[in-house]
Amino acid sequence: MISRIINASYTLLWRVFILSFLAIFISPLYADDGPPGNNDASLEPKKPLIWFVWDLPPEFIHRGPWKGQGYADKFLAFFIRNLPQYDHSVRVVNIPRWSREVLKPNRCSVHLWGGFFPGELVESKPYSFTPPHVAIFHKRHQKRIGPKGTVVSLEALLKQPDLKLMIMNVDFNLEAGQSRYPVLYPYLKPYLGAENLIEQYSTENVIDLNLLAHGRADYTLAYPSTIRTQMRVNNLPDEYISYPLKEHNIYKNVYVACRNDPMGQEVIDRINGLLSEETLLEFLSYHEEWNDGDPDFRRTTIDYFIKKRPLLNVVE
């Protein structure tokens, strides 16, 4: 009796072993695709997405203790964080390189004016804007120009031959038909080549205000945040004063722009889905870290982006 029980137990164990063996080696042959996310498709590499940035504080800052803390640096970080389906990389470019590469596949620019390469780039909904340009003088000219808050006329300043204006080269992208000063271009164009209008050709994107202190020029055109930015980033002394321009109370929309192909259109659709009121207010806070909480910029942002009011001084 005992031997029969033992033999039966061995037989049962042997059958279990055989069935387990077959289950291990045969079941993969008949396995289905399984639940979503567990098949080979989920192992496919993410699509690469290259973001173009440039060195232009306080938009993008690439050196020093403020590196990565520009407001457009933070826009880009937001988009990368919220688009995990892509393999993101960031490429620092100057204007000539941007012009050569912007129409290649899988490229996007995070902070761009509209109108570049019409039809070849696809743009997001606007999500912020650049503020009106101002005239920045060294304070040695303050007695001549006027107290802080004085509105000056660029047209009138350019008619004064003893005042030298230094700006970046005006026509920076002839192929794309773009000027660095699109609103002020009609006032600058008649003086191109004149002795009192100095164009600086370089890989930089902004005039170093030290050049005004050293007498290379008397004034320049820049954003209202430029003085504060260069004091922070370049340790400049408080020797400069800015004046609003009569000809430039204009806020110019900025967008995310990608090559106008299926990939670019897909990215832009996703970007547009991120541009909620909450996001736009967050982006405003990034600006205000650099513009001293400019009340005009805040009011214009709220009216245009949040309250959806049409404003004549906001342009595409």
mmCIF file of N, CA and C in Angstrom, residues 180-236:
data_model
loop_
_atom_site.group_PDB
_atom_site.id
_atom_site.type_symbol
_atom_site.label_atom_id
_atom_site.label_comp_id
_atom_site.label_asym_id
_atom_site.label_seq_id
_atom_site.Cartn_x
_atom_site.Cartn_y
_atom_site.Cartn_z
ATOM 1 N N ARG A 180 15.732 93.861 -37.191
ATOM 2 C CA ARG A 180 15.790 93.726 -35.742
ATOM 3 C C ARG A 180 14.887 94.761 -35.059
ATOM 4 N N TYR A 181 14.542 95.803 -35.793
ATOM 5 C CA TYR A 181 13.709 96.881 -35.237
ATOM 6 C C TYR A 181 12.515 97.113 -36.170
ATOM 7 N N PRO A 182 11.618 96.154 -36.293
ATOM 8 C CA PRO A 182 10.573 96.235 -37.327
ATOM 9 C C PRO A 182 9.667 97.436 -37.191
ATOM 10 N N VAL A 183 9.337 97.848 -35.985
ATOM 11 C CA VAL A 183 8.446 98.998 -35.801
ATOM 12 C C VAL A 183 9.174 100.297 -36.117
ATOM 13 N N LEU A 184 10.451 100.359 -35.753
ATOM 14 C CA LEU A 184 11.222 101.595 -35.922
ATOM 15 C C LEU A 184 11.948 101.662 -37.265
ATOM 16 N N TYR A 185 11.835 100.634 -38.070
ATOM 17 C CA TYR A 185 12.587 100.573 -39.322
ATOM 18 C C TYR A 185 12.359 101.795 -40.217
ATOM 19 N N PRO A 186 11.128 102.270 -40.391
ATOM 20 C CA PRO A 186 10.939 103.434 -41.274
ATOM 21 C C PRO A 186 11.710 104.674 -40.818
ATOM 22 N N TYR A 187 11.947 104.806 -39.522
ATOM 23 C CA TYR A 187 12.686 105.965 -39.006
ATOM 24 C C TYR A 187 14.194 105.765 -39.146
ATOM 25 N N LEU A 188 14.643 104.517 -39.060
ATOM 26 C CA LEU A 188 16.069 104.225 -39.135
ATOM 27 C C LEU A 188 16.577 104.178 -40.575
ATOM 28 N N LYS A 189 15.755 103.693 -41.487
ATOM 29 C CA LYS A 189 16.207 103.440 -42.856
ATOM 30 C C LYS A 189 16.869 104.648 -43.521
ATOM 31 N N PRO A 190 16.319 105.867 -43.410
ATOM 32 C CA PRO A 190 16.971 107.000 -44.091
ATOM 33 C C PRO A 190 18.371 107.312 -43.565
ATOM 34 N N TYR A 191 18.719 106.809 -42.381
ATOM 35 C CA TYR A 191 20.006 107.139 -41.767
ATOM 36 C C TYR A 191 21.014 106.005 -41.865
ATOM 37 N N LEU A 192 20.642 104.897 -42.490
ATOM 38 C CA LEU A 192 21.598 103.797 -42.639
ATOM 39 C C LEU A 192 22.809 104.296 -43.428
ATOM 40 N N GLY A 193 23.978 104.121 -42.852
ATOM 41 C CA GLY A 193 25.209 104.608 -43.472
ATOM 42 C C GLY A 193 25.614 105.998 -43.025
ATOM 43 N N ALA A 194 24.752 106.716 -42.300
ATOM 44 C CA ALA A 194 25.090 108.052 -41.809
ATOM 45 C C ALA A 194 26.063 107.944 -40.636
ATOM 46 N N GLU A 195 26.805 109.022 -40.382
ATOM 47 C CA GLU A 195 27.822 108.998 -39.333
ATOM 48 C C GLU A 195 27.215 108.895 -37.935
ATOM 49 N N ASN A 196 25.989 109.357 -37.765
ATOM 50 C CA ASN A 196 25.406 109.322 -36.424
ATOM 51 C C ASN A 196 24.530 108.092 -36.176
ATOM 52 N N LEU A 197 24.607 107.103 -37.088
ATOM 53 C CA LEU A 197 23.940 105.821 -36.872
ATOM 54 C C LEU A 197 24.967 104.716 -37.075
ATOM 55 N N ILE A 198 25.383 104.102 -35.985
ATOM 56 C CA ILE A 198 26.419 103.079 -36.012
ATOM 57 C C ILE A 198 25.754 101.710 -35.872
ATOM 58 N N GLU A 199 25.912 100.884 -36.899
ATOM 59 C CA GLU A 199 25.419 99.503 -36.825
ATOM 60 C C GLU A 199 26.557 98.599 -36.363
ATOM 61 N N GLN A 200 26.270 97.780 -35.367
ATOM 62 C CA GLN A 200 27.284 96.856 -34.872
ATOM 63 C C GLN A 200 27.006 95.468 -35.429
ATOM 64 N N TYR A 201 27.954 94.948 -36.187
ATOM 65 C CA TYR A 201 27.836 93.615 -36.768
ATOM 66 C C TYR A 201 28.660 92.655 -35.913
ATOM 67 N N SER A 202 27.987 91.748 -35.259
ATOM 68 C CA SER A 202 28.672 90.754 -34.432
ATOM 69 C C SER A 202 27.727 89.602 -34.177
ATOM 70 N N THR A 203 28.252 88.593 -33.490
ATOM 71 C CA THR A 203 27.407 87.462 -33.123
ATOM 72 C C THR A 203 26.569 87.770 -31.885
ATOM 73 N N GLU A 204 26.788 88.908 -31.257
ATOM 74 C CA GLU A 204 25.990 89.295 -30.098
ATOM 75 C C GLU A 204 24.605 89.761 -30.563
ATOM 76 N N ASN A 205 23.686 89.835 -29.625
ATOM 77 C CA ASN A 205 22.327 90.248 -29.953
ATOM 78 C C ASN A 205 21.906 91.539 -29.274
ATOM 79 N N VAL A 206 22.807 92.143 -28.518
ATOM 80 C CA VAL A 206 22.458 93.348 -27.783
ATOM 81 C C VAL A 206 23.703 94.206 -27.629
ATOM 82 N N ILE A 207 23.502 95.514 -27.539
ATOM 83 C CA ILE A 207 24.614 96.444 -27.355
ATOM 84 C C ILE A 207 25.044 96.437 -25.891
ATOM 85 N N ASP A 208 26.337 96.299 -25.665
ATOM 86 C CA ASP A 208 26.898 96.395 -24.318
ATOM 87 C C ASP A 208 26.873 97.871 -23.909
ATOM 88 N N LEU A 209 26.158 98.178 -22.832
ATOM 89 C CA LEU A 209 26.021 99.578 -22.420
ATOM 90 C C LEU A 209 27.353 100.199 -22.012
ATOM 91 N N ASN A 210 28.363 99.386 -21.752
ATOM 92 C CA ASN A 210 29.701 99.925 -21.485
ATOM 93 C C ASN A 210 30.198 100.794 -22.633
ATOM 94 N N LEU A 211 29.737 100.474 -23.851
ATOM 95 C CA LEU A 211 30.179 101.254 -25.010
ATOM 96 C C LEU A 211 29.692 102.695 -24.925
ATOM 97 N N LEU A 212 28.539 102.909 -24.299
ATOM 98 C CA LEU A 212 28.060 104.278 -24.098
ATOM 99 C C LEU A 212 28.909 104.987 -23.056
ATOM 100 N N ALA A 213 29.268 104.274 -22.003
ATOM 101 C CA ALA A 213 30.094 104.878 -20.948
ATOM 102 C C ALA A 213 31.460 105.283 -21.492
ATOM 103 N N HIS A 214 31.981 104.520 -22.460
ATOM 104 C CA HIS A 214 33.305 104.797 -23.011
ATOM 105 C C HIS A 214 33.271 105.770 -24.182
ATOM 106 N N GLY A 215 32.090 106.316 -24.490
ATOM 107 C CA GLY A 215 31.992 107.351 -25.502
ATOM 108 C C GLY A 215 31.940 106.843 -26.927
ATOM 109 N N ARG A 216 31.757 105.522 -27.130
ATOM 110 C CA ARG A 216 31.661 105.009 -28.484
ATOM 111 C C ARG A 216 30.372 105.466 -29.167
ATOM 112 N N ALA A 217 29.359 105.745 -28.379
ATOM 113 C CA ALA A 217 28.085 106.262 -28.876
ATOM 114 C C ALA A 217 27.410 106.971 -27.712
ATOM 115 N N ASP A 218 26.289 107.639 -28.023
ATOM 116 C CA ASP A 218 25.584 108.394 -26.980
ATOM 117 C C ASP A 218 24.331 107.687 -26.485
ATOM 118 N N TYR A 219 23.714 106.900 -27.353
ATOM 119 C CA TYR A 219 22.504 106.189 -26.924
ATOM 120 C C TYR A 219 22.289 104.957 -27.791
ATOM 121 N N THR A 220 21.403 104.097 -27.333
ATOM 122 C CA THR A 220 21.059 102.890 -28.071
ATOM 123 C C THR A 220 19.571 102.632 -27.925
ATOM 124 N N LEU A 221 19.074 101.638 -28.637
ATOM 125 C CA LEU A 221 17.675 101.223 -28.553
ATOM 126 C C LEU A 221 17.631 99.826 -27.954
ATOM 127 N N ALA A 222 16.761 99.633 -26.969
ATOM 128 C CA ALA A 222 16.706 98.339 -26.288
ATOM 129 C C ALA A 222 15.371 98.226 -25.575
ATOM 130 N N TYR A 223 15.227 97.130 -24.809
ATOM 131 C CA TYR A 223 14.004 96.921 -24.038
ATOM 132 C C TYR A 223 14.108 97.619 -22.684
ATOM 133 N N PRO A 224 12.967 97.898 -22.056
ATOM 134 C CA PRO A 224 13.002 98.555 -20.746
ATOM 135 C C PRO A 224 13.775 97.776 -19.679
ATOM 136 N N SER A 225 13.885 96.454 -19.848
ATOM 137 C CA SER A 225 14.593 95.637 -18.863
ATOM 138 C C SER A 225 16.107 95.614 -19.072
ATOM 139 N N THR A 226 16.612 96.259 -20.139
ATOM 140 C CA THR A 226 18.024 96.125 -20.498
ATOM 141 C C THR A 226 18.964 96.668 -19.429
ATOM 142 N N ILE A 227 18.663 97.828 -18.882
ATOM 143 C CA ILE A 227 19.557 98.406 -17.881
ATOM 144 C C ILE A 227 19.638 97.494 -16.657
ATOM 145 N N ARG A 228 18.482 97.114 -16.116
ATOM 146 C CA ARG A 228 18.465 96.232 -14.952
ATOM 147 C C ARG A 228 19.182 94.917 -15.249
ATOM 148 N N THR A 229 18.979 94.387 -16.442
ATOM 149 C CA THR A 229 19.597 93.115 -16.809
ATOM 150 C C THR A 229 21.111 93.222 -16.837
ATOM 151 N N GLN A 230 21.640 94.253 -17.494
ATOM 152 C CA GLN A 230 23.095 94.376 -17.588
ATOM 153 C C GLN A 230 23.721 94.734 -16.245
ATOM 154 N N MET A 231 22.981 95.409 -15.386
ATOM 155 C CA MET A 231 23.490 95.635 -14.032
ATOM 156 C C MET A 231 23.622 94.314 -13.285
ATOM 157 N N ARG A 232 22.671 93.405 -13.478
ATOM 158 C CA ARG A 232 22.725 92.095 -12.816
ATOM 159 C C ARG A 232 23.764 91.183 -13.455
ATOM 160 N N VAL A 233 23.656 91.020 -14.759
ATOM 161 C CA VAL A 233 24.438 90.002 -15.456
ATOM 162 C C VAL A 233 25.884 90.450 -15.688
ATOM 163 N N ASN A 234 26.085 91.741 -16.012
ATOM 164 C CA ASN A 234 27.417 92.249 -16.350
ATOM 165 C C ASN A 234 28.025 93.122 -15.272
ATOM 166 N N ASN A 235 27.333 93.241 -14.135
ATOM 167 C CA ASN A 235 27.812 94.059 -13.018
ATOM 168 C C ASN A 235 28.065 95.517 -13.424
ATOM 169 N N LEU A 236 27.214 96.054 -14.283
ATOM 170 C CA LEU A 236 27.351 97.442 -14.694
ATOM 171 C C LEU A 236 26.949 98.381 -13.557
#
